[in-house]
Tab-separated table of C-alpha atoms in Angstrom:
chain	number	residue	atom	x	y	z
A	1	MET	CA	-0.244	-0.120	0.174
A	2	ASN	CA	1.294	3.479	-0.885
A	3	PHE	CA	0.847	5.448	2.709
A	4	ASP	CA	1.908	8.637	1.187
A	5	ALA	CA	-0.562	8.475	-1.604
A	6	TYR	CA	-3.637	8.230	1.090
A	7	ALA	CA	-1.877	10.411	3.270
A	8	ARG	CA	-2.151	13.261	0.037
A	9	THR	CA	-5.910	12.162	-0.186
A	10	GLY	CA	-6.287	13.460	3.031
A	11	VAL	CA	-4.344	16.809	2.148
A	12	ASP	CA	-6.214	17.209	-1.074
A	13	LEU	CA	-9.979	16.792	0.914
A	14	VAL	CA	-8.680	19.390	3.348
A	15	ASN	CA	-7.869	21.678	0.573
A	16	ALA	CA	-10.483	20.964	-1.680
A	17	ARG	CA	-14.030	23.367	-2.024
A	18	LEU	CA	-17.335	21.497	-1.091
A	19	ASP	CA	-20.005	23.554	-1.713
A	20	ASP	CA	-21.842	21.067	-3.961
A	21	LEU	CA	-21.615	17.400	-4.822
A	22	ASP	CA	-20.122	18.582	-8.291
A	23	ASP	CA	-17.259	20.052	-5.816
A	24	LEU	CA	-17.374	16.253	-4.126
A	25	ARG	CA	-17.192	14.732	-7.251
A	26	ALA	CA	-13.988	16.519	-8.410
A	27	LEU	CA	-11.871	15.421	-5.836
A	28	PHE	CA	-11.804	12.001	-6.910
A	29	PRO	CA	-9.093	11.281	-9.498
A	30	ASP	CA	-9.951	9.094	-12.682
A	31	ASP	CA	-8.330	5.915	-10.929
A	32	ASN	CA	-11.402	6.225	-8.620
A	33	ALA	CA	-14.046	7.265	-11.221
A	34	TRP	CA	-16.326	4.927	-9.251
A	35	MET	CA	-16.137	6.869	-6.014
A	36	ARG	CA	-17.167	10.222	-8.568
A	37	ASP	CA	-20.039	7.847	-9.848
A	38	GLU	CA	-21.855	6.830	-6.694
A	39	ALA	CA	-20.994	9.829	-4.068
A	40	ALA	CA	-24.423	11.338	-3.005
A	41	GLU	CA	-25.370	14.028	-1.044
A	42	ARG	CA	-25.280	11.961	2.145
A	43	ASP	CA	-21.678	11.508	1.706
A	44	LEU	CA	-21.214	15.541	1.385
A	45	ALA	CA	-22.073	16.492	4.957
A	46	ILE	CA	-20.030	13.843	6.183
A	47	PHE	CA	-16.968	14.802	4.102
A	48	ARG	CA	-17.406	18.442	5.225
A	49	ARG	CA	-17.025	17.392	8.878
A	50	ALA	CA	-14.247	14.980	8.027
A	51	GLN	CA	-12.577	17.962	6.242
A	52	LYS	CA	-12.902	19.971	9.222
A	53	ARG	CA	-11.876	17.427	11.538
A	54	LEU	CA	-8.481	17.151	9.192
A	55	ARG	CA	-7.640	20.565	8.810
A	56	ASP	CA	-7.589	20.647	12.597
A	57	VAL	CA	-4.995	18.131	12.950
A	58	PHE	CA	-2.580	19.962	10.266
A	59	GLU	CA	-3.406	23.319	12.490
A	60	TYR	CA	-2.101	20.893	15.638
A	61	GLY	CA	0.874	19.584	13.731
A	62	THR	CA	1.886	23.127	12.770
A	63	SER	CA	1.288	24.594	15.994
A	64	GLY	CA	3.328	21.819	17.633
A	65	ARG	CA	0.284	20.532	19.486
A	66	ASP	CA	1.126	16.781	18.777
A	67	ALA	CA	-0.881	15.064	21.751
A	68	GLU	CA	-4.276	16.777	20.039
A	69	ALA	CA	-3.122	15.689	16.911
A	70	VAL	CA	-2.690	12.315	17.694
A	71	ALA	CA	-6.095	12.234	19.732
A	72	GLU	CA	-7.864	13.593	16.545
A	73	LEU	CA	-6.461	10.845	14.065
A	74	ASN	CA	-7.367	8.369	17.084
A	75	ALA	CA	-11.200	9.883	16.955
A	76	LEU	CA	-11.027	9.589	12.715
A	77	LEU	CA	-9.441	6.119	12.991
A	78	GLU	CA	-12.628	4.704	15.262
A	79	ALA	CA	-14.650	6.945	13.117
A	80	PHE	CA	-13.536	5.536	9.453
A	81	PRO	CA	-11.665	2.224	10.148
A	82	VAL	CA	-9.566	0.582	8.591
A	83	GLN	CA	-10.747	-3.170	6.937
A	84	PRO	CA	-8.200	-4.088	4.927
A	85	ARG	CA	-9.162	-6.391	1.764
A	86	ILE	CA	-7.675	-7.704	-1.196
A	87	SER	CA	-9.157	-6.692	-4.759
A	88	GLY	CA	-9.400	-7.157	-8.320
A	89	HIS	CA	-10.504	-9.424	-11.158
A	90	ASP	CA	-7.469	-11.204	-11.967
A	91	SER	CA	-3.794	-12.121	-11.105
A	92	SER	CA	-2.592	-9.294	-13.128
A	93	ASP	CA	-4.799	-6.787	-10.893
A	94	TRP	CA	-4.969	-7.206	-7.199
A	95	HIS	CA	-4.721	-4.416	-5.231
A	96	MET	CA	-5.781	-3.171	-1.561
A	97	HIS	CA	-8.997	-1.423	-0.549
A	98	VAL	CA	-8.875	-0.220	2.985
A	99	THR	CA	-12.779	-0.919	4.011
A	100	SER	CA	-15.350	-3.943	3.583
A	101	ARG	CA	-16.853	-4.710	0.056
A	102	GLY	CA	-20.125	-2.463	-0.380
A	103	ALA	CA	-18.520	0.357	1.910
A	104	SER	CA	-19.839	3.615	0.730
A	105	VAL	CA	-17.652	6.197	-1.025
A	106	SER	CA	-17.499	8.355	2.455
A	107	SER	CA	-15.979	5.137	4.313
A	108	GLU	CA	-13.799	4.302	1.559
A	109	TYR	CA	-12.082	7.774	0.788
A	110	LEU	CA	-12.022	8.599	4.840
A	111	ALA	CA	-10.686	5.375	5.920
A	112	GLY	CA	-7.633	5.813	3.200
A	113	ALA	CA	-7.093	9.424	4.388
A	114	VAL	CA	-7.113	9.211	7.908
A	115	TRP	CA	-4.735	6.143	8.032
A	116	GLY	CA	-2.380	7.847	5.377
A	117	LEU	CA	-2.051	10.354	7.681
A	118	SER	CA	-1.885	8.491	11.081
A	119	VAL	CA	1.271	6.581	9.564
A	120	TRP	CA	2.764	9.975	7.861
A	121	LEU	CA	2.395	11.328	11.377
A	122	CYS	CA	3.899	8.143	12.993
A	123	GLU	CA	6.758	7.743	10.365
A	124	TYR	CA	7.638	11.859	10.348
A	125	GLY	CA	6.127	13.323	12.964
A	126	SER	CA	2.910	16.018	13.000
A	127	ALA	CA	5.448	18.901	12.661
A	128	ARG	CA	5.576	17.724	9.122
A	129	PHE	CA	2.230	18.619	9.142
A	130	GLY	CA	1.942	21.969	7.483
A	131	VAL	CA	-0.815	25.048	6.867
A	132	CYS	CA	0.325	27.981	4.326
A	133	ALA	CA	2.226	30.453	6.049
A	134	ASP	CA	0.431	32.831	3.213
A	135	GLU	CA	-2.762	34.712	4.947
A	136	ARG	CA	-4.132	34.715	1.188
A	137	CYS	CA	-4.054	30.700	0.960
A	138	GLY	CA	-4.493	28.680	4.146
A	139	ASN	CA	-3.652	25.238	1.846
A	140	VAL	CA	-2.529	22.510	4.101
A	141	TYR	CA	0.658	20.295	2.979
A	142	LEU	CA	2.737	17.918	3.869
A	143	ASP	CA	6.206	18.829	4.707
A	144	THR	CA	8.716	16.768	2.617
A	145	SER	CA	11.797	19.043	2.709
A	146	SER	CA	14.750	17.366	4.038
A	147	ASN	CA	14.932	20.066	6.964
A	148	CYS	CA	11.522	20.445	7.967
A	149	CYS	CA	11.615	23.792	6.801
A	150	ARG	CA	8.851	24.050	4.187
A	151	ARG	CA	6.057	27.307	4.995
A	152	PHE	CA	4.145	27.390	1.652
A	153	CYS	CA	1.723	24.622	0.101
A	154	SER	CA	3.198	25.663	-3.047
A	155	GLU	CA	6.240	27.913	-4.885
A	156	ARG	CA	3.451	29.783	-6.527
A	157	CYS	CA	2.399	30.904	-2.750
A	158	ALA	CA	5.493	31.154	-1.731
A	159	THR	CA	6.704	33.873	-4.424
A	160	ARG	CA	3.466	35.521	-4.251
A	161	SER	CA	4.242	36.326	-0.770
A	162	HIS	CA	7.899	37.451	-1.161
A	163	VAL	CA	6.730	39.737	-3.381
A	164	ALA	CA	4.172	40.837	-0.998
A	165	ALA	CA	7.238	41.425	1.796
A	166	HIS	CA	9.290	42.676	-0.513
A	167	ARG	CA	6.997	45.572	-1.791
A	168	ALA	CA	6.252	45.766	1.640
A	169	ARG	CA	9.258	46.721	2.735
A	170	LYS	CA	10.210	49.158	-0.385
A	171	ARG	CA	6.977	51.120	0.903
A	172	ALA	CA	8.670	50.781	4.480
A	173	ALA	CA	11.843	52.773	3.626
A	174	ILE	CA	10.310	55.454	1.310
A	175	GLY	CA	7.734	56.080	3.903
A	176	GLU	CA	11.032	55.985	6.467
A	177	GLN	CA	12.729	58.765	4.005
A	178	VAL	CA	11.894	62.173	5.567
A	179	THR	CA	12.168	65.062	3.094
A	180	VAL	CA	13.351	68.195	4.413
A	181	PRO	CA	12.671	70.999	2.645
A	182	ALA	CA	15.430	73.013	1.149
A	183	GLN	CA	16.940	76.553	2.799
A	184	PRO	CA	17.053	79.173	0.804
A	185	GLU	CA	20.660	80.344	0.791
A	186	THR	CA	22.091	82.726	2.662
A	187	LEU	CA	24.298	85.571	1.140
A	188	THR	CA	26.834	86.454	3.189
A	189	PRO	CA	27.781	90.338	1.804
A	190	VAL	CA	31.236	90.298	0.208
A	191	ARG	CA	33.571	92.844	1.467
């Protein structure tokens, strides 16, 4: 099982727009087209609640509140238990599912996402859960940097934030320059 891929589905969910059923269906990639086809209104409410709780996990991790991140993930693991099973049609197509046969779209997706994030936390620590430092963004990410120094969800947000900070410093520097009005020269009479 690719636990990183499951963890990334958790990131995708937290960052997703979930205004309506079409938004929920857009969350599922082509290799999970069956989820897109079977998603129903009842799933939308479940995904919204899980989205908020998973955002809390990222915020706990970002602020160094490991115990709270673990407690929330444990509660989510109870709500969306992993029940692995092998699925496929022949020996060339065997793969793992994380829930029992006939599970709802929300159960299948959320069990995988929560399981992936839980494994990620155990493997790398909750400090690797990030919330974008760009105030206009708020997306979450998994910090895969070598020294746990990532602050932004994407290069785009990093660049936008750095440009805004640079411009603010320039404006502040210009504002600090006090213009002194020119004094008229006083002429000294020549003798």
